[in-house]
Tab-separated table of C-alpha atoms and ligand atoms in Angstrom:
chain	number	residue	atom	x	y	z
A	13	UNK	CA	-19.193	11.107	35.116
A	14	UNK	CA	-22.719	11.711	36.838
A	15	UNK	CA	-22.509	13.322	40.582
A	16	UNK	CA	-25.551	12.766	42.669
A	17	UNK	CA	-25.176	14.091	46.337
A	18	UNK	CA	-22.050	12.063	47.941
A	19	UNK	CA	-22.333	9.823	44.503
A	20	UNK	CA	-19.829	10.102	41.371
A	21	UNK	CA	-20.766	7.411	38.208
A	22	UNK	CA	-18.046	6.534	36.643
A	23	UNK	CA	-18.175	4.569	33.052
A	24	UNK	CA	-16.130	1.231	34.379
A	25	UNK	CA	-13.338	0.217	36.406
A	26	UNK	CA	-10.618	1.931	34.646
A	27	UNK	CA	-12.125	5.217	34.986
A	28	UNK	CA	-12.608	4.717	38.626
A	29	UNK	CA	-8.971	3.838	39.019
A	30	UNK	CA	-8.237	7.069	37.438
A	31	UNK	CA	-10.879	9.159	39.229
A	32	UNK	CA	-10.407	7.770	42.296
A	33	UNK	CA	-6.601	8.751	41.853
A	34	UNK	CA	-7.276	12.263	41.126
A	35	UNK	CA	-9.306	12.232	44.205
A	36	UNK	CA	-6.922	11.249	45.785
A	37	UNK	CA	-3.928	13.286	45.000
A	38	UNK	CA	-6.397	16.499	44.989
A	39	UNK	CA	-6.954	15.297	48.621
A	40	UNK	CA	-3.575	14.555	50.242
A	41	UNK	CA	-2.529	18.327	47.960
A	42	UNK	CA	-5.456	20.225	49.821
A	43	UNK	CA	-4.482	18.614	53.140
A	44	UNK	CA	-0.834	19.742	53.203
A	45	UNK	CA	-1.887	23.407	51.854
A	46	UNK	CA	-4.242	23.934	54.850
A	47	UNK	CA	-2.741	22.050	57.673
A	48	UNK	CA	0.858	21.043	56.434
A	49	UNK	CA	0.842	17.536	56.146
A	50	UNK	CA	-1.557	14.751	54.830
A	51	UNK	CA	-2.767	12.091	57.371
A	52	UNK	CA	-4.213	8.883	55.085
A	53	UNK	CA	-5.906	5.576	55.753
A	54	UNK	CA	-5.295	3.404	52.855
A	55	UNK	CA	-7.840	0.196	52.362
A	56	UNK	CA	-6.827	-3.035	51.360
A	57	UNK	CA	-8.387	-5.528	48.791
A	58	UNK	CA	-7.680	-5.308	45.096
A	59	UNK	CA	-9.511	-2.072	43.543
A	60	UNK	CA	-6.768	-0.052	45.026
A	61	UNK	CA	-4.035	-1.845	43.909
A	62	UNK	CA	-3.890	0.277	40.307
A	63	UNK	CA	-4.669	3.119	42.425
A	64	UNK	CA	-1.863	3.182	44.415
A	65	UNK	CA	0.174	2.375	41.180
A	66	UNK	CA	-1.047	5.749	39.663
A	67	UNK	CA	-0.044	7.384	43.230
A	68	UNK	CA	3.530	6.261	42.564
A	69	UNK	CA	3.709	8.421	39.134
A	70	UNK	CA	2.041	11.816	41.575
A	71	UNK	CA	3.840	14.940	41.818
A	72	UNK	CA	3.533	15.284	46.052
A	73	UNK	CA	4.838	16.394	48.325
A	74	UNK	CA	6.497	12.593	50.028
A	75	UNK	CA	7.428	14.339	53.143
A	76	UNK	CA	4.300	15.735	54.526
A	77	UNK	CA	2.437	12.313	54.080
A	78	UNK	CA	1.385	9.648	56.848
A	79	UNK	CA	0.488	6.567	56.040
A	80	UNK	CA	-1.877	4.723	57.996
A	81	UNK	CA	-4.394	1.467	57.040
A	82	UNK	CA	-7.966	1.645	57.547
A	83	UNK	CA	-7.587	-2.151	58.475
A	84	UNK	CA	-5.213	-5.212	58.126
A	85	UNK	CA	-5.094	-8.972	58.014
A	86	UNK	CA	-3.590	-11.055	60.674
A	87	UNK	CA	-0.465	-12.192	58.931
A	88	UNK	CA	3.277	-10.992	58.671
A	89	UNK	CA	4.094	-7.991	57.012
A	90	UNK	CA	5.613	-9.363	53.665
A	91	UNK	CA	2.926	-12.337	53.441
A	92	UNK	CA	1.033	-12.268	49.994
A	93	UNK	CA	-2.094	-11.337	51.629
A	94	UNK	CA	-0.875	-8.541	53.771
A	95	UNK	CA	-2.084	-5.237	52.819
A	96	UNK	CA	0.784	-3.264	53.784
A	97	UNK	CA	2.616	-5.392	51.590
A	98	UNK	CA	0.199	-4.615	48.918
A	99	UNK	CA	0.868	-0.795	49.531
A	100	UNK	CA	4.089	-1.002	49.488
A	101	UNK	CA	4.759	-2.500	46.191
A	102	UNK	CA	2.236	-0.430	43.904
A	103	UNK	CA	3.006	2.322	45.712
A	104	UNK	CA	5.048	3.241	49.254
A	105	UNK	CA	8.256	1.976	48.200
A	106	UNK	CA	8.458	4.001	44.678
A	107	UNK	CA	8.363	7.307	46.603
A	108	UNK	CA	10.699	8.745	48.575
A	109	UNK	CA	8.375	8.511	51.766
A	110	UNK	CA	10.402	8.947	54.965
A	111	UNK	CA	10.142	5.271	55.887
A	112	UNK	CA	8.878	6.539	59.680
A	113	UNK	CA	6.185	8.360	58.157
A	114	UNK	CA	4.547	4.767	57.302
A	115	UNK	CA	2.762	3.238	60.207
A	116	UNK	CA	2.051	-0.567	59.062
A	117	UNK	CA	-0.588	-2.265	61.561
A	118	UNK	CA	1.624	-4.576	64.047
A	119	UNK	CA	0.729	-8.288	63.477
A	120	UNK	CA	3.582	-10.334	65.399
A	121	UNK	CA	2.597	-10.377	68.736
A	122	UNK	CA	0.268	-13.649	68.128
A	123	UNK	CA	-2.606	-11.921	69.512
A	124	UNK	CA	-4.718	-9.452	67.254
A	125	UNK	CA	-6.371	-8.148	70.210
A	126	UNK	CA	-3.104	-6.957	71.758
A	127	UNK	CA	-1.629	-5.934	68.007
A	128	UNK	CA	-5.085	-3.299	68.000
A	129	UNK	CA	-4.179	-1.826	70.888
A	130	UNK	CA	-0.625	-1.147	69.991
A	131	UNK	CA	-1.930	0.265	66.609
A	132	UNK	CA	-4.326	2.576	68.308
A	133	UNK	CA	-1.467	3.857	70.460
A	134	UNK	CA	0.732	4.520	67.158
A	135	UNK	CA	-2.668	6.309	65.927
A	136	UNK	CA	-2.934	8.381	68.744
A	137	UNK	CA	0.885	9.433	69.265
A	138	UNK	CA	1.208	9.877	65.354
A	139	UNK	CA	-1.670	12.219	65.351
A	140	UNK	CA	-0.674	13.751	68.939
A	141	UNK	CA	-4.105	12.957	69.662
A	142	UNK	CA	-4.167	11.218	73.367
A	143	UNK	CA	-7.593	11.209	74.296
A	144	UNK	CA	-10.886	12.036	71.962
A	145	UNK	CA	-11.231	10.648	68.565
A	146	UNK	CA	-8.436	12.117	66.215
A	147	UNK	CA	-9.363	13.454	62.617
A	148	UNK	CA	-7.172	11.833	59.592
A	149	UNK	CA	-7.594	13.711	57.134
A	150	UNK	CA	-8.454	11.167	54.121
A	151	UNK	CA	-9.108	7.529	54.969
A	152	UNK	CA	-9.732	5.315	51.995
A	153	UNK	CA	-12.067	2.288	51.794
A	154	UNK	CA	-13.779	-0.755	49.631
A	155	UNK	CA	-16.897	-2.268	50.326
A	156	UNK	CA	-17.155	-6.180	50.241
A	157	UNK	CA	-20.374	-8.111	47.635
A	158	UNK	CA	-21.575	-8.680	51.212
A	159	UNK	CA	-21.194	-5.085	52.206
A	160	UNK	CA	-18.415	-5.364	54.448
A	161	UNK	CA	-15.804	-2.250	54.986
A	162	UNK	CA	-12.638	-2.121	56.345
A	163	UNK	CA	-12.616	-5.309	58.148
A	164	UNK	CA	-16.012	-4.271	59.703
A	165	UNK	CA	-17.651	-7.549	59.086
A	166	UNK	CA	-21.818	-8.477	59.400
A	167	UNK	CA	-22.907	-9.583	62.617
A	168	UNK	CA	-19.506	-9.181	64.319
A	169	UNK	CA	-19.035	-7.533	67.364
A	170	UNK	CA	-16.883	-4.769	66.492
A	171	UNK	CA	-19.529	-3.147	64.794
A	172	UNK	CA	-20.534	-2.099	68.047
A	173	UNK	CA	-17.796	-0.866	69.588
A	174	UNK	CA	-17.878	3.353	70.268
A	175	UNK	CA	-15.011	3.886	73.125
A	176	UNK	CA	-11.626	2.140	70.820
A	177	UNK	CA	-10.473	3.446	67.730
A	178	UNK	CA	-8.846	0.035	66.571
A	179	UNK	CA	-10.026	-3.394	67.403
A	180	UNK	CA	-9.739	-6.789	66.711
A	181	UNK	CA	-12.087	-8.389	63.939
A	182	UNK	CA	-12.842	-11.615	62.442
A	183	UNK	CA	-13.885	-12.457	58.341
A	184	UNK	CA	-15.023	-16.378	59.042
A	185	UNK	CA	-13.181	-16.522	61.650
A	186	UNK	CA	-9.662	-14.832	60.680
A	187	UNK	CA	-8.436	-12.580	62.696
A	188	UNK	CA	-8.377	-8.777	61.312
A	189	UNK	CA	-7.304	-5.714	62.680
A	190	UNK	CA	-9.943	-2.895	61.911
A	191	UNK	CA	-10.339	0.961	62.169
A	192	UNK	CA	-13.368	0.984	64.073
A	193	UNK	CA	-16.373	3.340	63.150
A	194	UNK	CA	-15.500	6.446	65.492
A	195	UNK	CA	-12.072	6.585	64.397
A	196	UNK	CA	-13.387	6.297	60.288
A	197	UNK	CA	-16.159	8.319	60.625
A	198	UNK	CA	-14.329	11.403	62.486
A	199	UNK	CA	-12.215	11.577	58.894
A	200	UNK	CA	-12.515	15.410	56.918
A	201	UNK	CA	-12.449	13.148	53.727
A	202	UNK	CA	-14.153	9.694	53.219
A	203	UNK	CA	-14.183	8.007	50.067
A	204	UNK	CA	-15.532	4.330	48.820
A	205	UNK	CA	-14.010	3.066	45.695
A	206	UNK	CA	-16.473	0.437	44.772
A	207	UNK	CA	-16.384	-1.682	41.842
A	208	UNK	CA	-18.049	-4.225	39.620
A	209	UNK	CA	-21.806	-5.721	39.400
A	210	UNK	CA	-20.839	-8.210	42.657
A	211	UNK	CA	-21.642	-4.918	44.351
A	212	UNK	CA	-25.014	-3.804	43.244
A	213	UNK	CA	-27.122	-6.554	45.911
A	214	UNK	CA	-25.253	-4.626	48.943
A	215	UNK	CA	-25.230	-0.910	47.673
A	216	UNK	CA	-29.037	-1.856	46.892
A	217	UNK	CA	-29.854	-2.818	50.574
A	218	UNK	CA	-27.287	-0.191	51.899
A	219	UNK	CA	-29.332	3.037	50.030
A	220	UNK	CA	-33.057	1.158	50.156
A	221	UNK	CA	-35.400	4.111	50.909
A	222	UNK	CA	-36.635	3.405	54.850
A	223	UNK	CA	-34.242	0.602	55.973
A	224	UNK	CA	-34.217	0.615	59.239
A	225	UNK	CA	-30.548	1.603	59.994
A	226	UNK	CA	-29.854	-0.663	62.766
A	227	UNK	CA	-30.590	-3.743	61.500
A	228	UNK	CA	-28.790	-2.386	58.264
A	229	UNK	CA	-25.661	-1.615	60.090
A	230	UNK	CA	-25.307	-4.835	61.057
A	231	UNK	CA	-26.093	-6.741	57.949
A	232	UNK	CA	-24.315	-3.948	55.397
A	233	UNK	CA	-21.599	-2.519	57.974
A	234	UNK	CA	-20.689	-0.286	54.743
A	235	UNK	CA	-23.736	1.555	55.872
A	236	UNK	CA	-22.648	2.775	59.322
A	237	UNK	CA	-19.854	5.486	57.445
A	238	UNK	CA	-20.858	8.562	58.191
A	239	UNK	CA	-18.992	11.717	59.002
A	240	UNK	CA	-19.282	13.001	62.933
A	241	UNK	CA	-17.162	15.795	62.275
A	242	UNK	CA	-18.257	19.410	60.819
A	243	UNK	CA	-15.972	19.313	58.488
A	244	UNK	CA	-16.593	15.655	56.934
A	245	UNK	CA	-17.382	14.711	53.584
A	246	UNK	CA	-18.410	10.684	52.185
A	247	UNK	CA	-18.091	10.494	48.573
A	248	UNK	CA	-19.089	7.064	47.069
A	249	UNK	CA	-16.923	6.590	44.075
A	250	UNK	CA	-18.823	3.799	41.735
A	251	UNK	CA	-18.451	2.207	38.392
A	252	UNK	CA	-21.163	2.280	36.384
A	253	UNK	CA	-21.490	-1.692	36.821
A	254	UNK	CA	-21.691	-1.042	40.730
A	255	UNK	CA	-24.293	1.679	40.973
A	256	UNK	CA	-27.011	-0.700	38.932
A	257	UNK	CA	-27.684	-1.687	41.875
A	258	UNK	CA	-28.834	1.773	43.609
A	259	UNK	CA	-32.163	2.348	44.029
A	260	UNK	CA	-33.691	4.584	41.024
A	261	UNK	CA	-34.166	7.718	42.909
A	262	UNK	CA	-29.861	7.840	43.012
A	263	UNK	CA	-29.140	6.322	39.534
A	264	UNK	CA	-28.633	9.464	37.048
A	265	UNK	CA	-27.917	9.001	33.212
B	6	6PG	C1	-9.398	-5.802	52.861
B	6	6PG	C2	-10.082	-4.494	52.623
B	6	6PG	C3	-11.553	-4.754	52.418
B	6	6PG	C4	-11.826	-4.407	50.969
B	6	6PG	C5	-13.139	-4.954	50.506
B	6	6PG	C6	-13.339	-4.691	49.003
B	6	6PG	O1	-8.554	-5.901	53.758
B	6	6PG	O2	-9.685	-6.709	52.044
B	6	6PG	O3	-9.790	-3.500	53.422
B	6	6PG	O4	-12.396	-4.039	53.255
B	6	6PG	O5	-11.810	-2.983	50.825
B	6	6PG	O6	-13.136	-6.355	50.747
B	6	6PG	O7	-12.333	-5.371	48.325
B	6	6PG	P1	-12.188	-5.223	46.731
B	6	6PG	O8	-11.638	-3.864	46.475
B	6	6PG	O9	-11.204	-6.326	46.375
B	6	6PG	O10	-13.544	-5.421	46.136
């Protein structure tokens, strides 16, 4: 494993399932020893999927543990593509998790824009946090080949937004429902899990010495994580096929 900065190496994708496991459970353990319960973002897509699987086998503590997600597709809770659904197989409903202790995005109102707001209410009461950006303590996330996070998509207007912690998106037009950059970047603990060689073009662009950060925002919304808060970390976890595609000056071994 090579750590450079806010950069592990792992050999492939098994070890990063692994690592990014350890991280994990090391995370949500530290969280309830200092503050009594774990508040996590989970991330959709299909690197986590083992992850999760590995969470199910943890020794943790179920009850001090809310579940949140970093960002959601517009479809019905148990549809294939839902990543609730996704969560709750590999992982949420092996554990005895007080099932109120899971907050799923809300998708059934028919209007994605009205579902974000009622998830950033359930954010904000969850986390007794009414006004002011609240701090999870852990949220999880991929990166898209086209450097995409959450559902923080180039070019689309949500990449703007400061004031809202959960907003409406769109991937080609789909409807998403996204964490929003305030509410991901006032995390304690930020990790990507990012996997495979279709990564290296956007990690390339995203850590290319003197891009212009604006225009890289918007193109490689990956880019725009960064912790506001005193107290936040970003660790990049990558496989060794992924980080090719860094620039030399963070490639070790
Ligand atoms: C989603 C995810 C999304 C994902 C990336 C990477 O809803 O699909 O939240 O942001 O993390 O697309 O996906 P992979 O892990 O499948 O590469």
């Amino acid at each position: 494993m090579t750590t450079v900065s806010n950069f592990q190496i792992v050999a492939d994708r098994a070890a990063l399932v692994e690592r990014a496991a350890t991280l994990t459970v090391e995370a949500i353990a530290a969280a309830i020893a200092q503050r009594g319960q774990c508040t996590l973002a989970l991330s959709g897509g299909s690197t986590p999927r083992p992850v999760y699987e590995r969470l199910a086998a943890a020794d943790l503590d179920w009850q001090k543990i809310l579940i949140f997600w970093g960002d959601e597709r517009y479809v019905p809770q148990d549809h294939p593509d839902s990543n609730a659904r996704m969560a709750r197989e590999a992982w949420l409903d092996r554990v005895p998790m007080p099932p109120d202790h899971i907050y799923p995005v809300p998708t059934d109102s028919g209007d994605a824009a009205i579902d974000a707001a009622r998830y950033e209410a359930t954010v904000r009461s969850a986390l007794g946090c009414p006004e002011g950006v609240p701090t999870l303590d852990v949220v999880l996330l991929g990166m898209g080949d086209d450097g995409h996070t959450a559902s923080l998509f180039p070019g689309t207007a949500v990449l703007t937004e400061r004031q809202r912690l959960v907003q409406a998106g769109s991937k080609d037009g789909e409807p998403r429902i996204t964490f929003t950059f305030p509410l991901i970047n006032g995390a304690r603990w930020i990790y990507f899990w990012v996997a495979g060689a279709s990564k290296q073009a956007a990690l390339g662009q995203i850590f290319a010495p003197g891009a212009a950060a604006g225009d890289r925002l918007t193109q490689y919304p990956a880019s725009g994580v960064q912790p506001t808060t005193a107290e936040g970390q970003l660790l990049w976890l990558l496989d060794r096929a992924a980080a090719q595609g860094l620039p030399e000056y963070l490639r070790e071994g």
